[in-house]
PDB file of C-alpha atoms in Angstrom:
ATOM      1  CA  MET A 124     -10.113  14.677   9.059  1.00 61.00           C
ATOM      2  CA  GLN A 125     -10.266  11.762  11.337  1.00 71.00           C
ATOM      3  CA  LYS A 126     -13.913  11.416  10.945  1.00 80.00           C
ATOM      4  CA  GLN A 127     -13.391  11.201   7.258  1.00 80.00           C
ATOM      5  CA  LEU A 128     -10.855   8.720   7.661  1.00 75.00           C
ATOM      6  CA  VAL A 129     -13.132   6.262   9.728  1.00 79.00           C
ATOM      7  CA  ASP A 130     -15.736   6.996   7.404  1.00 79.00           C
ATOM      8  CA  ARG A 131     -13.778   5.788   4.405  1.00 77.00           C
ATOM      9  CA  GLY A 132     -13.046   2.653   6.381  1.00 74.00           C
ATOM     10  CA  VAL A 133     -16.527   1.871   7.369  1.00 76.00           C
ATOM     11  CA  ALA A 134     -17.551   2.514   3.710  1.00 74.00           C
ATOM     12  CA  SER A 135     -15.560  -0.254   2.766  1.00 72.00           C
ATOM     13  CA  ASP A 136     -16.640  -2.774   5.489  1.00 71.00           C
ATOM     14  CA  SER A 137     -17.800  -6.005   4.278  1.00 69.00           C
ATOM     15  CA  SER A 138     -17.797  -4.857   0.595  1.00 70.00           C
ATOM     16  CA  TYR A 139     -15.270  -7.616  -0.913  1.00 71.00           C
ATOM     17  CA  PRO A 140     -13.806  -4.466  -2.836  1.00 72.00           C
ATOM     18  CA  ALA A 141     -13.023  -5.219  -6.446  1.00 76.00           C
ATOM     19  CA  GLN A 142     -11.383  -1.712  -7.634  1.00 89.00           C
ATOM     20  CA  ARG A 143      -7.863  -1.667  -9.049  1.00 94.00           C
ATOM     21  CA  VAL A 144      -4.771  -2.109  -7.110  1.00 95.00           C
ATOM     22  CA  CYS A 145      -1.645  -0.697  -8.868  1.00 95.00           C
ATOM     23  CA  LEU A 146       1.741  -2.336  -7.781  1.00 96.00           C
ATOM     24  CA  ALA A 147       4.263  -0.014  -9.077  1.00 95.00           C
ATOM     25  CA  LYS A 148       7.710  -0.957  -9.954  1.00 94.00           C
ATOM     26  CA  THR A 149      10.067   2.461  -9.715  1.00 93.00           C
ATOM     27  CA  SER A 150      13.270   3.652 -10.823  1.00 93.00           C
ATOM     28  CA  ASP A 151      14.564   3.724  -7.131  1.00 92.00           C
ATOM     29  CA  SER A 152      16.344   0.851  -6.864  1.00 89.00           C
ATOM     30  CA  SER A 153      17.320   1.236  -3.076  1.00 89.00           C
ATOM     31  CA  ARG A 154      13.481   1.185  -2.130  1.00 90.00           C
ATOM     32  CA  ASN A 155      11.868  -0.796  -5.155  1.00 90.00           C
ATOM     33  CA  ILE A 156      12.274  -4.057  -3.113  1.00 93.00           C
ATOM     34  CA  ARG A 157       9.050  -5.425  -3.614  1.00 95.00           C
ATOM     35  CA  TYR A 158       8.470  -5.779  -6.912  1.00 94.00           C
ATOM     36  CA  LYS A 159       9.760  -9.438  -7.058  1.00 95.00           C
ATOM     37  CA  LEU A 160       6.580 -10.255  -4.695  1.00 96.00           C
ATOM     38  CA  PHE A 161       4.126  -8.604  -7.258  1.00 96.00           C
ATOM     39  CA  ASP A 162       3.295 -11.683  -9.349  1.00 96.00           C
ATOM     40  CA  ASN A 163       2.753 -14.017  -6.516  1.00 96.00           C
ATOM     41  CA  ALA A 164       0.100 -11.539  -4.915  1.00 96.00           C
ATOM     42  CA  ILE A 165      -1.508 -10.886  -8.455  1.00 96.00           C
ATOM     43  CA  PHE A 166      -1.537 -14.658  -8.809  1.00 96.00           C
ATOM     44  CA  ASN A 167      -3.432 -15.314  -5.512  1.00 94.00           C
ATOM     45  CA  THR A 168      -6.072 -12.891  -6.092  1.00 92.00           C
ATOM     46  CA  GLN A 169      -6.738 -14.336  -9.531  1.00 94.00           C
ATOM     47  CA  ILE A 170      -7.037 -17.766  -7.820  1.00 92.00           C
ATOM     48  CA  ARG A 171     -10.194 -15.944  -5.955  1.00 87.00           C
ATOM     49  CA  GLY A 172     -11.634 -14.534  -9.258  1.00 88.00           C
ATOM     50  CA  VAL A 173     -10.374 -10.795  -8.528  1.00 85.00           C
ATOM     51  CA  THR A 174      -8.613  -9.682 -11.707  1.00 88.00           C
ATOM     52  CA  SER A 175      -8.224  -5.971 -10.868  1.00 91.00           C
ATOM     53  CA  MET A 176      -4.703  -6.313  -9.345  1.00 94.00           C
ATOM     54  CA  TYR A 177      -1.925  -5.104 -11.704  1.00 94.00           C
ATOM     55  CA  ARG A 178       1.642  -4.090 -11.987  1.00 95.00           C
ATOM     56  CA  THR A 179       3.483  -1.484 -13.877  1.00 94.00           C
ATOM     57  CA  ASN A 180       6.844   0.428 -14.199  1.00 93.00           C
ATOM     58  CA  SER A 181       5.893   3.975 -13.278  1.00 90.00           C
ATOM     59  CA  ASP A 182       7.082   6.627 -10.921  1.00 88.00           C
ATOM     60  CA  ALA A 183       3.802   8.369 -10.850  1.00 82.00           C
ATOM     61  CA  THR A 184       0.162   7.973  -9.723  1.00 76.00           C
ATOM     62  CA  TRP A 185      -1.055  11.579 -10.910  1.00 78.00           C
ATOM     63  CA  GLY A 186      -4.368  11.269 -12.632  1.00 82.00           C
ATOM     64  CA  GLN A 187      -5.323   7.802 -11.351  1.00 88.00           C
ATOM     65  CA  THR A 188      -8.704   7.497  -9.164  1.00 91.00           C
ATOM     66  CA  ASN A 189     -10.586   4.975  -7.475  1.00 93.00           C
ATOM     67  CA  LEU A 190      -7.610   2.690  -6.801  1.00 95.00           C
ATOM     68  CA  LEU A 191      -8.297   0.369  -3.998  1.00 93.00           C
ATOM     69  CA  GLY A 192      -4.482   0.136  -3.375  1.00 94.00           C
ATOM     70  CA  PHE A 193      -1.407   1.228  -4.088  1.00 95.00           C
ATOM     71  CA  GLU A 194       2.213   0.083  -3.277  1.00 94.00           C
ATOM     72  CA  THR A 195       5.801   2.067  -4.447  1.00 92.00           C
ATOM     73  CA  GLY A 196       9.459   2.392  -3.671  1.00 89.00           C
ATOM     74  CA  LEU A 197       9.917   6.163  -3.944  1.00 90.00           C
ATOM     75  CA  ALA A 198      11.098   8.545  -1.307  1.00 89.00           C
ATOM     76  CA  ASN A 199       9.581  11.844  -2.862  1.00 89.00           C
ATOM     77  CA  TYR A 200       6.546  11.981  -4.965  1.00 84.00           C
ATOM     78  CA  SER A 201       3.012  13.423  -4.958  1.00 86.00           C
ATOM     79  CA  VAL A 202      -0.553  11.957  -5.016  1.00 89.00           C
ATOM     80  CA  SER A 203      -3.343  13.606  -6.743  1.00 89.00           C
ATOM     81  CA  PRO A 204      -6.577  14.270  -4.769  1.00 88.00           C
ATOM     82  CA  ASP A 205      -9.119  11.562  -4.741  1.00 88.00           C
ATOM     83  CA  THR A 206      -6.808   8.917  -6.053  1.00 93.00           C
ATOM     84  CA  PHE A 207      -8.382   6.276  -3.779  1.00 93.00           C
ATOM     85  CA  ALA A 208     -11.619   4.161  -3.133  1.00 91.00           C
ATOM     86  CA  SER A 209     -13.251   3.855   0.164  1.00 86.00           C
ATOM     87  CA  GLY A 210     -11.218   1.277   2.061  1.00 89.00           C
ATOM     88  CA  ALA A 211      -7.834   1.728  -0.073  1.00 93.00           C
ATOM     89  CA  ILE A 212      -4.715   0.715   1.474  1.00 94.00           C
ATOM     90  CA  ALA A 213      -1.422   2.585   0.283  1.00 95.00           C
ATOM     91  CA  ASP A 214       2.281   2.864   1.181  1.00 93.00           C
ATOM     92  CA  SER A 215       5.718   3.331   0.040  1.00 92.00           C
ATOM     93  CA  VAL A 216       8.869   1.692   1.225  1.00 91.00           C
ATOM     94  CA  THR A 217      10.826   4.672   2.880  1.00 89.00           C
ATOM     95  CA  SER A 218      12.785   5.049   6.186  1.00 88.00           C
ATOM     96  CA  LYS A 219      10.501   8.258   7.366  1.00 90.00           C
ATOM     97  CA  GLY A 220       7.170   7.545   5.983  1.00 91.00           C
ATOM     98  CA  GLY A 221       5.624   7.162   9.525  1.00 92.00           C
ATOM     99  CA  ILE A 222       6.905  10.766  10.597  1.00 93.00           C
ATOM    100  CA  ILE A 223       3.562  12.822  10.360  1.00 89.00           C
ATOM    101  CA  PHE A 224       4.952  15.571  13.046  1.00 87.00           C
ATOM    102  CA  GLY A 225       8.096  17.451  12.598  1.00 83.00           C
ATOM    103  CA  GLY A 226      10.726  17.886   9.772  1.00 84.00           C
ATOM    104  CA  ASN A 227      10.582  14.856   7.142  1.00 87.00           C
ATOM    105  CA  ASP A 228      12.351  15.016   3.586  1.00 90.00           C
ATOM    106  CA  GLN A 229      10.540  12.187   2.424  1.00 91.00           C
ATOM    107  CA  THR A 230       6.754  11.519   1.502  1.00 89.00           C
ATOM    108  CA  SER A 231       4.646  11.036   4.663  1.00 92.00           C
ATOM    109  CA  LEU A 232       2.093   8.429   4.981  1.00 93.00           C
ATOM    110  CA  LEU A 233      -0.426  11.235   5.112  1.00 93.00           C
ATOM    111  CA  ALA A 234      -0.002  12.119   1.414  1.00 92.00           C
ATOM    112  CA  PHE A 235      -2.142   8.645   1.099  1.00 93.00           C
ATOM    113  CA  ILE A 236      -4.719   9.540   3.974  1.00 93.00           C
ATOM    114  CA  ASN A 237      -5.141  12.954   2.261  1.00 91.00           C
ATOM    115  CA  SER A 238      -5.797  11.412  -1.209  1.00 92.00           C
ATOM    116  CA  GLY A 239      -8.274   9.183  -0.024  1.00 92.00           C
ATOM    117  CA  ALA A 240      -6.792   5.933   1.369  1.00 94.00           C
ATOM    118  CA  ALA A 241      -8.271   4.593   4.784  1.00 92.00           C
ATOM    119  CA  GLY A 242      -4.825   3.413   5.757  1.00 92.00           C
ATOM    120  CA  SER A 243      -1.201   3.432   4.959  1.00 94.00           C
ATOM    121  CA  TYR A 244       2.178   2.026   6.581  1.00 93.00           C
ATOM    122  CA  GLY A 245       5.170   4.023   7.529  1.00 90.00           C
ATOM    123  CA  THR A 246       8.485   3.553   9.683  1.00 90.00           C
ATOM    124  CA  VAL A 247       9.893   6.426  11.511  1.00 89.00           C
ATOM    125  CA  ALA A 248      13.402   5.082  11.773  1.00 86.00           C
ATOM    126  CA  GLU A 249      15.802   3.173   9.472  1.00 86.00           C
ATOM    127  CA  PRO A 250      14.324  -0.099   8.563  1.00 85.00           C
ATOM    128  CA  TYR A 251      16.657  -0.659   5.886  1.00 85.00           C
ATOM    129  CA  ALA A 252      15.530  -2.201   2.340  1.00 83.00           C
ATOM    130  CA  ASP A 253      14.084  -5.559   4.190  1.00 87.00           C
ATOM    131  CA  THR A 254      10.595  -6.823   2.710  1.00 89.00           C
ATOM    132  CA  ASN A 255       9.953  -8.249   5.850  1.00 90.00           C
ATOM    133  CA  ARG A 256       9.382  -5.005   7.653  1.00 90.00           C
ATOM    134  CA  PHE A 257       7.108  -3.213   5.028  1.00 93.00           C
ATOM    135  CA  PRO A 258       3.716  -4.804   4.037  1.00 94.00           C
ATOM    136  CA  SER A 259       3.740  -7.575   1.305  1.00 96.00           C
ATOM    137  CA  PRO A 260       1.800  -7.011  -1.895  1.00 96.00           C
ATOM    138  CA  GLN A 261      -0.146 -10.217  -0.165  1.00 96.00           C
ATOM    139  CA  VAL A 262      -2.093  -7.456   1.803  1.00 95.00           C
ATOM    140  CA  TYR A 263      -4.485  -6.647  -1.220  1.00 93.00           C
ATOM    141  CA  PHE A 264      -5.093 -10.717  -1.075  1.00 93.00           C
ATOM    142  CA  TYR A 265      -6.251 -11.102   2.442  1.00 92.00           C
ATOM    143  CA  GLN A 266      -8.172  -7.528   1.748  1.00 89.00           C
ATOM    144  CA  SER A 267     -10.209  -9.507  -1.231  1.00 87.00           C
ATOM    145  CA  ARG A 268     -10.892 -12.062   1.057  1.00 87.00           C
ATOM    146  CA  GLY A 269     -12.765  -9.983   3.128  1.00 85.00           C
ATOM    147  CA  PHE A 270     -10.246  -9.072   5.852  1.00 88.00           C
ATOM    148  CA  SER A 271     -10.285  -5.796   7.521  1.00 86.00           C
ATOM    149  CA  LEU A 272      -7.580  -3.287   6.717  1.00 88.00           C
ATOM    150  CA  ALA A 273      -5.766  -3.981   9.976  1.00 89.00           C
ATOM    151  CA  GLU A 274      -6.035  -7.706   9.568  1.00 92.00           C
ATOM    152  CA  SER A 275      -4.635  -7.392   6.307  1.00 93.00           C
ATOM    153  CA  TYR A 276      -1.677  -5.219   7.350  1.00 93.00           C
ATOM    154  CA  TYR A 277      -1.134  -7.656  10.305  1.00 93.00           C
ATOM    155  CA  GLN A 278      -0.720 -10.852   7.998  1.00 96.00           C
ATOM    156  CA  SER A 279       1.054  -9.205   5.660  1.00 95.00           C
ATOM    157  CA  ILE A 280       4.032  -7.519   7.698  1.00 93.00           C
ATOM    158  CA  TYR A 281       6.260 -10.364   8.842  1.00 90.00           C
ATOM    159  CA  THR A 282       8.788  -8.337  10.970  1.00 86.00           C
ATOM    160  CA  PRO A 283       7.017  -5.532  12.581  1.00 73.00           C
ATOM    161  CA  PHE A 284       9.604  -4.416  14.833  1.00 68.00           C
TER     162      PHE A 284
END
């Protein structure tokens, strides 16, 4: 699995990706905190000439394919296999998304990785609903400018502690 993860990241290197990015406003009002930032990220990528980022009001990704990114705010859901393109970044605002070993009553970031994403983000302790502690939708703007996955995350998380 680790080799596949690295291969997906390498396949997207220097590619200036243009696949679709889905920013999902969900029904979970406790975790649905980033939707107010969606329009700025969409605007910034459109200035670059990238028009593949869109927002939706949905609790599901099932059946979508070739996504370069996905941001949601749900604690529990499933992601269909092969949802993501090489280099994709995807995450959810949850308290325990980063717990990959042991019990977890929320969807783990591994759900994104297992569905083809090259990177994801999750916390292991309660960060509270704070947009500064989770990746901003601007992560996709940085990615569209050619920054690596790690560089894009670094620039989009304002309080990573």
